[in-house]
Short mmCIF file of C-alpha atoms and ligand atoms in Angstrom, two decimals:
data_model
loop_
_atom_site.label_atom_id
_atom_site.label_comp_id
_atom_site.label_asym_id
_atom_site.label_seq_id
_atom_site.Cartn_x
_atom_site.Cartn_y
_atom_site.Cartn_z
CA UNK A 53 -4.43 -28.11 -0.39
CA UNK A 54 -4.05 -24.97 -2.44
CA UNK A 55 -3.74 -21.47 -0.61
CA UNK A 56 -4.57 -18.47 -2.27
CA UNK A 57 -1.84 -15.22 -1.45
CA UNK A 58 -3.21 -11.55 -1.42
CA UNK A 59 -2.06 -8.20 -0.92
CA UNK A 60 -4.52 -5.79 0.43
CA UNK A 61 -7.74 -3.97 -0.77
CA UNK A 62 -6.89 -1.58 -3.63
CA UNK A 63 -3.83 -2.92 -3.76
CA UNK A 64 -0.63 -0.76 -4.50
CA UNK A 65 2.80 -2.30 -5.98
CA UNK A 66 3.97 -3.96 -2.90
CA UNK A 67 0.44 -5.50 -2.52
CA UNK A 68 0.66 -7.13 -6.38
CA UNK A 69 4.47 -7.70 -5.66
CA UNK A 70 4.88 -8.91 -2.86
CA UNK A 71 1.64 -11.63 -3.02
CA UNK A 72 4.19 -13.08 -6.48
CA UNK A 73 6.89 -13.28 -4.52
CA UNK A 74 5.64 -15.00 -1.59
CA UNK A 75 3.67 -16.95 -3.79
CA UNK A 76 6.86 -18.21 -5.89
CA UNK A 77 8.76 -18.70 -2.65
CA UNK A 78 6.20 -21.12 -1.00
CA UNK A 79 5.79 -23.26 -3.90
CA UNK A 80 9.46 -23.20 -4.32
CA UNK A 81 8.88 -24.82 -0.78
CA UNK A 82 6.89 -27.28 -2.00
CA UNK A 83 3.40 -25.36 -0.95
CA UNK A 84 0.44 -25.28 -4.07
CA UNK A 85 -0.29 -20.92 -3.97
CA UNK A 86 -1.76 -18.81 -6.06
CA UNK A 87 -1.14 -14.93 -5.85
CA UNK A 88 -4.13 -13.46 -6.25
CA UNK A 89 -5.21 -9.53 -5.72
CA UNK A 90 -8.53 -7.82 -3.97
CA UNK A 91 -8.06 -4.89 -6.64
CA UNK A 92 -7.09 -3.76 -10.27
CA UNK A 93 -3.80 -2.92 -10.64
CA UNK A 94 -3.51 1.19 -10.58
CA UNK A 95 -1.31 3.28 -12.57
CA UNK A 96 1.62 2.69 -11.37
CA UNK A 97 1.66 -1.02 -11.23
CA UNK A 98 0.14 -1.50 -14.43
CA UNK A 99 4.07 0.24 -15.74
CA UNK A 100 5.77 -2.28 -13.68
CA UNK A 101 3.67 -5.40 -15.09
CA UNK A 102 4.06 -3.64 -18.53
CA UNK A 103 7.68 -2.86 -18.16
CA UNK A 104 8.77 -6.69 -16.78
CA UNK A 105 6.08 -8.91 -19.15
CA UNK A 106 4.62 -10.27 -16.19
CA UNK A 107 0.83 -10.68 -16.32
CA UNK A 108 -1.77 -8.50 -14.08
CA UNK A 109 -3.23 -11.42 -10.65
CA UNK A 110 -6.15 -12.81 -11.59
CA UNK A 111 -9.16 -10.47 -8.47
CA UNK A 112 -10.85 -11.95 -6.23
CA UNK A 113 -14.09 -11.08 -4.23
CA UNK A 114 -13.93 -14.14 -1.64
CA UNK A 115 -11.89 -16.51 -0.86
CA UNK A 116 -13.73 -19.55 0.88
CA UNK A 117 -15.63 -19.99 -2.34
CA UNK A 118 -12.23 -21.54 -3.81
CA UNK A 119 -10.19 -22.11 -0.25
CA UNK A 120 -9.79 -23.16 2.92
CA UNK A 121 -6.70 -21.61 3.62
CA UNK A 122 -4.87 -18.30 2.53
CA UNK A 123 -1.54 -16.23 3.51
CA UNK A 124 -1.68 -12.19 3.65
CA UNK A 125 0.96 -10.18 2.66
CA UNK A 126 1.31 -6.61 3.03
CA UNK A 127 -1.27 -6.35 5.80
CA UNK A 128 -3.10 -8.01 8.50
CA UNK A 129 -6.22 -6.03 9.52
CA UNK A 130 -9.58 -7.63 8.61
CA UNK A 131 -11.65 -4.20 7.07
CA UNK A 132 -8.29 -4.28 4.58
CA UNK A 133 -8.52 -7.58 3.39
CA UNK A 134 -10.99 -10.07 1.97
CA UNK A 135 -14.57 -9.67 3.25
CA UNK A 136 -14.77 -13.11 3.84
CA UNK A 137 -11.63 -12.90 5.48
CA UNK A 138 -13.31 -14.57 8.86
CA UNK A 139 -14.26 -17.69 7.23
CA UNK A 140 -10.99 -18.52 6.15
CA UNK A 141 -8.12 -20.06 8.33
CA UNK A 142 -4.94 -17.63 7.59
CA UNK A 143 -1.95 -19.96 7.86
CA UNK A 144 0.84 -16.96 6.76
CA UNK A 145 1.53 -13.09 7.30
CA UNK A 146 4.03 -11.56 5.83
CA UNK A 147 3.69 -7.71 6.43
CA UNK A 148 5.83 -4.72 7.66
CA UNK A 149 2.80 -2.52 8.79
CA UNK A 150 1.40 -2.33 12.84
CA UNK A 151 -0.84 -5.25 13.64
CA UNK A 152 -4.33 -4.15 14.36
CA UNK A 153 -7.77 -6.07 14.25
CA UNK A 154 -6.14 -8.88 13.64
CA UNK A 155 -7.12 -12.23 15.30
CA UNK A 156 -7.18 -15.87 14.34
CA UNK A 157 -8.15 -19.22 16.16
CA UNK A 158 -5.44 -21.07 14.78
CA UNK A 159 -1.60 -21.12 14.97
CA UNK A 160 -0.12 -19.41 12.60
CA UNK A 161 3.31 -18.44 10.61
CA UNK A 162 3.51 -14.67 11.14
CA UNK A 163 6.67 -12.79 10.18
CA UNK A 164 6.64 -8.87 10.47
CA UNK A 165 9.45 -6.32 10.67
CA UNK A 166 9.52 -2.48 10.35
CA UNK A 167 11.16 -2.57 7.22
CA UNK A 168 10.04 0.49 4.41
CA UNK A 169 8.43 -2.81 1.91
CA UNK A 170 7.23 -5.95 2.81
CA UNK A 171 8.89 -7.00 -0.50
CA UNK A 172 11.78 -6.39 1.20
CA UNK A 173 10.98 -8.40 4.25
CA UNK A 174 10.19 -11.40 1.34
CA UNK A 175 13.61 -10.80 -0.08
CA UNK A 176 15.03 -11.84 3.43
CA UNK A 177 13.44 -14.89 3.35
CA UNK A 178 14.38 -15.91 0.23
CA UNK A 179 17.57 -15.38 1.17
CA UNK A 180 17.21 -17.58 4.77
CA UNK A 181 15.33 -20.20 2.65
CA UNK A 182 18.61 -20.24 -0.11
CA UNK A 183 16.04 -19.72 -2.25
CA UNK A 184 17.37 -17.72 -5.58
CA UNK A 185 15.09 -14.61 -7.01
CA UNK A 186 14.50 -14.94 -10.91
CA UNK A 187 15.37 -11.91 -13.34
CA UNK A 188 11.78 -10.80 -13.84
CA UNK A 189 10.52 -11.35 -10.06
CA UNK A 190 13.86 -9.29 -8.91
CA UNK A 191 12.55 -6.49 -11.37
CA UNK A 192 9.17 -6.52 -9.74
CA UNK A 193 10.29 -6.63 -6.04
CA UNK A 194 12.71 -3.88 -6.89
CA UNK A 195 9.56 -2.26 -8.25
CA UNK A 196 7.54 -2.15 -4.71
CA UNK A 197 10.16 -1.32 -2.76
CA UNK A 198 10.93 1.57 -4.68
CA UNK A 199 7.29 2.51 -4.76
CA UNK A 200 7.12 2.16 -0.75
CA UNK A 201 9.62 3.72 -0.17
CA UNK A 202 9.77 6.37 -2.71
CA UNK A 203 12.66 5.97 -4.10
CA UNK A 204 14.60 5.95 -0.55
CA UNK A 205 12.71 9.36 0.44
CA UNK A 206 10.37 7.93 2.91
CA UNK A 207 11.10 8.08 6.54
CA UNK A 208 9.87 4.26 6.42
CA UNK A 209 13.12 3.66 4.40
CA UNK A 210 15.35 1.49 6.21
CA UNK A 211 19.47 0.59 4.97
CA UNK A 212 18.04 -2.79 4.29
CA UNK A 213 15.58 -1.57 1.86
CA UNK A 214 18.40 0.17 -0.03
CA UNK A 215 20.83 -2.98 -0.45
CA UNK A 216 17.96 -5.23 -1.37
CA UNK A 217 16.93 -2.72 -4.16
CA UNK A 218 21.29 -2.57 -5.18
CA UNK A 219 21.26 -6.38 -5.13
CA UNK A 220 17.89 -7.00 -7.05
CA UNK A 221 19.01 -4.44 -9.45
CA UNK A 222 21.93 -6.83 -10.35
CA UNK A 223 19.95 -9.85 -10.56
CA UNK A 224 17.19 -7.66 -13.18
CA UNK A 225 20.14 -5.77 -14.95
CA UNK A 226 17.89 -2.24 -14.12
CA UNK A 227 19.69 1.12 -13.33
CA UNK A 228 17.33 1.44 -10.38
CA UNK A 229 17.22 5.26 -10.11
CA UNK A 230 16.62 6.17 -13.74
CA UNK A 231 13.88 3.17 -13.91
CA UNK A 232 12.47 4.05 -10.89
CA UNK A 233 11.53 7.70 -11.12
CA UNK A 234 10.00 6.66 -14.54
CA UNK A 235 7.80 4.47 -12.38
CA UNK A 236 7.11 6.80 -9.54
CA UNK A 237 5.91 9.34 -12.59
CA UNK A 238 3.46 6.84 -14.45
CA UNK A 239 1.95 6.62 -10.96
CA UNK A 240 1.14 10.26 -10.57
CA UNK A 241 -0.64 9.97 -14.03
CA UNK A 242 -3.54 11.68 -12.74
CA UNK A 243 -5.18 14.31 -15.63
CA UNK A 244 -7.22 10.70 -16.78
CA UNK A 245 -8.36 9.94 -13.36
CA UNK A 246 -12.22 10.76 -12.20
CA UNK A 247 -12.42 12.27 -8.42
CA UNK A 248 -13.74 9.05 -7.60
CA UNK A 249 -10.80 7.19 -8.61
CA UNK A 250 -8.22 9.43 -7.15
CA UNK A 251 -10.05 9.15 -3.92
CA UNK A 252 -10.40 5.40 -3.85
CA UNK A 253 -6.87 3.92 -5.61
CA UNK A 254 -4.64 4.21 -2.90
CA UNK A 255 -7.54 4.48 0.07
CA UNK A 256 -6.83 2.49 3.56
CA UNK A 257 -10.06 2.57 6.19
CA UNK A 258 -8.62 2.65 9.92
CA UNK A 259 -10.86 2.31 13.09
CA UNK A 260 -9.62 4.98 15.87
CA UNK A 261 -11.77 5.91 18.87
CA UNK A 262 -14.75 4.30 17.59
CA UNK A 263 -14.60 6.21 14.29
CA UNK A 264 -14.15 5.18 11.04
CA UNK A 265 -11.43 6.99 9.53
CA UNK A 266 -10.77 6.96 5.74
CA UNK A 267 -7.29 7.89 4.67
CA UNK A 268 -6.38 8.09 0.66
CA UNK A 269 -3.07 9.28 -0.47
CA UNK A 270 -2.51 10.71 -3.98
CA UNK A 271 1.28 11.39 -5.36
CA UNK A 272 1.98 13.81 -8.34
CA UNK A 273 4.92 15.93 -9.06
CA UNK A 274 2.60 19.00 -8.98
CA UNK A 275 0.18 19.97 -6.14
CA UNK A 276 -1.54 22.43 -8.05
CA UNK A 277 -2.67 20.12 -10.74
CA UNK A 278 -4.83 18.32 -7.93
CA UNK A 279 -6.25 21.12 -5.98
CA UNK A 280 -7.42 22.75 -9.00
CA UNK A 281 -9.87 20.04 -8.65
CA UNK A 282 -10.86 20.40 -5.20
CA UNK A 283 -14.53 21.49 -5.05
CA UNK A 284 -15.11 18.07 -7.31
CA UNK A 285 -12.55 16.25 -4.63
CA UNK A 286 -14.83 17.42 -1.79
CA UNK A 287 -17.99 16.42 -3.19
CA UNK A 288 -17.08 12.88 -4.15
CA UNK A 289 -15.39 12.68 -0.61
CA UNK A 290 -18.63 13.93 0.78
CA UNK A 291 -20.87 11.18 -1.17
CA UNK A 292 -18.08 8.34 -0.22
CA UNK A 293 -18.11 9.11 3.31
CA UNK A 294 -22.25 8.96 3.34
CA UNK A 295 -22.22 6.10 1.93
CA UNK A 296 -19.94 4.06 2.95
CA UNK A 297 -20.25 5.32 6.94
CA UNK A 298 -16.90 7.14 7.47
CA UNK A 299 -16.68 9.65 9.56
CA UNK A 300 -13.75 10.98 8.42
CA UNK A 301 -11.99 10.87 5.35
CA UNK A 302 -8.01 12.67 4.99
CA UNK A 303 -6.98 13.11 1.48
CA UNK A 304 -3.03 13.35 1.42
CA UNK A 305 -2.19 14.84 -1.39
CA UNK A 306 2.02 14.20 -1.77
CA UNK A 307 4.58 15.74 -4.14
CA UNK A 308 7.00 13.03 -4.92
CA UNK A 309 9.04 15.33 -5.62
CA UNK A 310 9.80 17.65 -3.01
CA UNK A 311 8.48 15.24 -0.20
CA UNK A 312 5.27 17.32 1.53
CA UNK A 313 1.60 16.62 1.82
CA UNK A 314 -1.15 18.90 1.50
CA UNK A 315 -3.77 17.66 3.49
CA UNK A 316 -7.76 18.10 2.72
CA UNK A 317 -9.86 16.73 5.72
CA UNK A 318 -13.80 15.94 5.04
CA UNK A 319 -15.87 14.71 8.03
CA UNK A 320 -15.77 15.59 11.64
CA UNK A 321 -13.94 15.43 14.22
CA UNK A 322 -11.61 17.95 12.39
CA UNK A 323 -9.99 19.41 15.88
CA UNK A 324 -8.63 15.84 16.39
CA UNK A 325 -6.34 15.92 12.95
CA UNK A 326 -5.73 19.36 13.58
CA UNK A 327 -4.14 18.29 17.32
CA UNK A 328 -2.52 14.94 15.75
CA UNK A 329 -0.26 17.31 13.18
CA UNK A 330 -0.08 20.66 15.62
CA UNK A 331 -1.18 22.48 12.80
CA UNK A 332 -4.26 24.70 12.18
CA UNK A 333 -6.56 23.57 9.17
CA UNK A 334 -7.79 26.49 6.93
CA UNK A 335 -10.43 26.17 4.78
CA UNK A 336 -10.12 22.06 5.65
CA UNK A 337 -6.57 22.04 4.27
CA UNK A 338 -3.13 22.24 5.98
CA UNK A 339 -0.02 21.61 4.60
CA UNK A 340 2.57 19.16 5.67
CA UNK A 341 6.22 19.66 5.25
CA UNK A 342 8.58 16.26 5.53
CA UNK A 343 5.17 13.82 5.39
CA UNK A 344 5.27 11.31 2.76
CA UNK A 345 4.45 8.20 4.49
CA UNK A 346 0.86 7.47 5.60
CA UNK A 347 1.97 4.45 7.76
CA UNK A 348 4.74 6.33 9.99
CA UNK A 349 3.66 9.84 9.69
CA UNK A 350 -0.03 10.10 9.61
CA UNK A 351 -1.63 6.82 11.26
CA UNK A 352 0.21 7.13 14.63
CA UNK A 353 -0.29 10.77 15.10
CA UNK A 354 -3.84 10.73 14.52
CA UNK A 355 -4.06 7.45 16.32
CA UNK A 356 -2.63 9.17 19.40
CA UNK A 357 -4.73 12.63 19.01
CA UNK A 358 -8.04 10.42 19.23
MN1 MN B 536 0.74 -1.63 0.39
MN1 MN B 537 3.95 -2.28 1.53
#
């Protein structure tokens, strides 16, 4: 019975990535999978796919129109994956994020770690499985983990991320660091961008204390360049967060370069962010030294201020 294998909503590298790679390795298995992705490719993704041949996933809306079963990679909780995500038995997670509104009424396979990629955690078990990586997929998983991790700047990074990306560099014949600040900068492409789309690309809803919180994080090499758009930022925010229901929406706004976030928060309640980072938001915005990673730095504060 074919399985379909998805990253999550607006899907980043990793998401594209590491849905291949699992892919590959369960048919390698003997499994019949298709990776598949709940988004377009952005920027950044679109260079790796460019830069290694391989072909953009085919998108999906739903999956029970073409499954019974699928495996998530990259995340677990329901508002980030399929909408028909509850009428589909998951038989596989891969991930390397915190599990939350997550349930299923099956057993399951379910391997997590708190490792900076979850194309890292799918390099490990090609490894257990003796299964071997091919050029082009080594090039791609490379690709994500860089991306996650920044290129090793991200407090998420961990030593195993590092080796994988040395040892997949061998196997792709890439000098990783030139390659991958090329990468990082095609991402941060943003003069062609509409508000719209920089607020929505890299977006991630989160339910905390009842409210739904709306967290989008842009990266450029040049902070000004962004904010020079902020009165457009704030009113597409504004119209997202009407209607779509959020209640609050934090636009991190990260130089890949220097590692820091300036924050703009829309929606109420802005005291809570305000206690999550100790810091005092002026004019909605406050700036945040060290904070590049929205999955160690800004989710568990904010979770632990509401
Ligand atoms: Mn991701
Ligand atoms: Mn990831």
């Amino acid at each position: 019975m074919k399985e379909l294998v998805f990253g999550h909503k607006n899907p980043d590298t990793d998401a594209i990535v590491a849905a291949k790679a699992f892919s590959y390795l369960q048919n390698q298995l003997g499994a019949d999978t298709e990776a598949v992705a709940l988004g377009t490719p952005n920027e950044e993704t679109k260079f790796v796919l460019d830069y290694f041949k391989e072909p953009a996933p085919r998108i999906i809306k739903t999956a029970k129109n073409e499954v019974a079963a699928v495996m998530l990679v990259d995340h677990n909780e329901a508002q980030q994956s399929v909408d028909d995500i509850a009428e589909v038995q998951v038989t596989h997670v891969v991930d390397h994020h915190r599990i939350a509104n997550f349930e299923t009424a099956a057993p399951l396979f379910y391997h997590a770690e708190p490792l900076g990629c979850c194309s890292t955690v799918i390099y490990k078990l090609f490894k257990q499985n003796e299964v071997t990586v091919p050029a082009k997929l080594a090039g791609l998983m490379l690709s994500a983990i860089i991306s996650d991790t920044l290129l090793f700047k991200s407090p998420t990074t961990t030593a195993q991320d590092e080796q994988a990306v040395k040892e997949l560099a061998k196997i792709a014949g890439v000098d990783y660091e030139t390659y991958g600040l090329d990468m990082l900068k095609a991402g941060t492409n943003l003069g062609s961008k509409t508000e719209e789309e920089l607020i929505t690309a890299d977006a991630k809803s989160f339910e905390m204390g009842g409210k739904k919180v709306r967290i989008d994080q842009v990266n450029t090499v040049d902070l000004n360049e962004v904010f020079a758009r902020e009165a457009a930022l704030r009113t597409a925010i504004e119209k997202q967060n009407k209607e779509n229901g959020y209640d609050l929406f934090l636009l991190m706004v990260t130089n890949i370069m220097n590692s820091d976030t300036r924050l703009l928060v829309v929606g109420e309640p802005q005291e809570t962010v305000a206690k999550a980072f100790n810091v005092k938001l002026v004019d909605n915005k406050a700036d945040l030294p060290g904070v590049v990673s929205r999955k160690k730095q800004v989710v568990p504060p904010l979770e632990k201020a509401f």
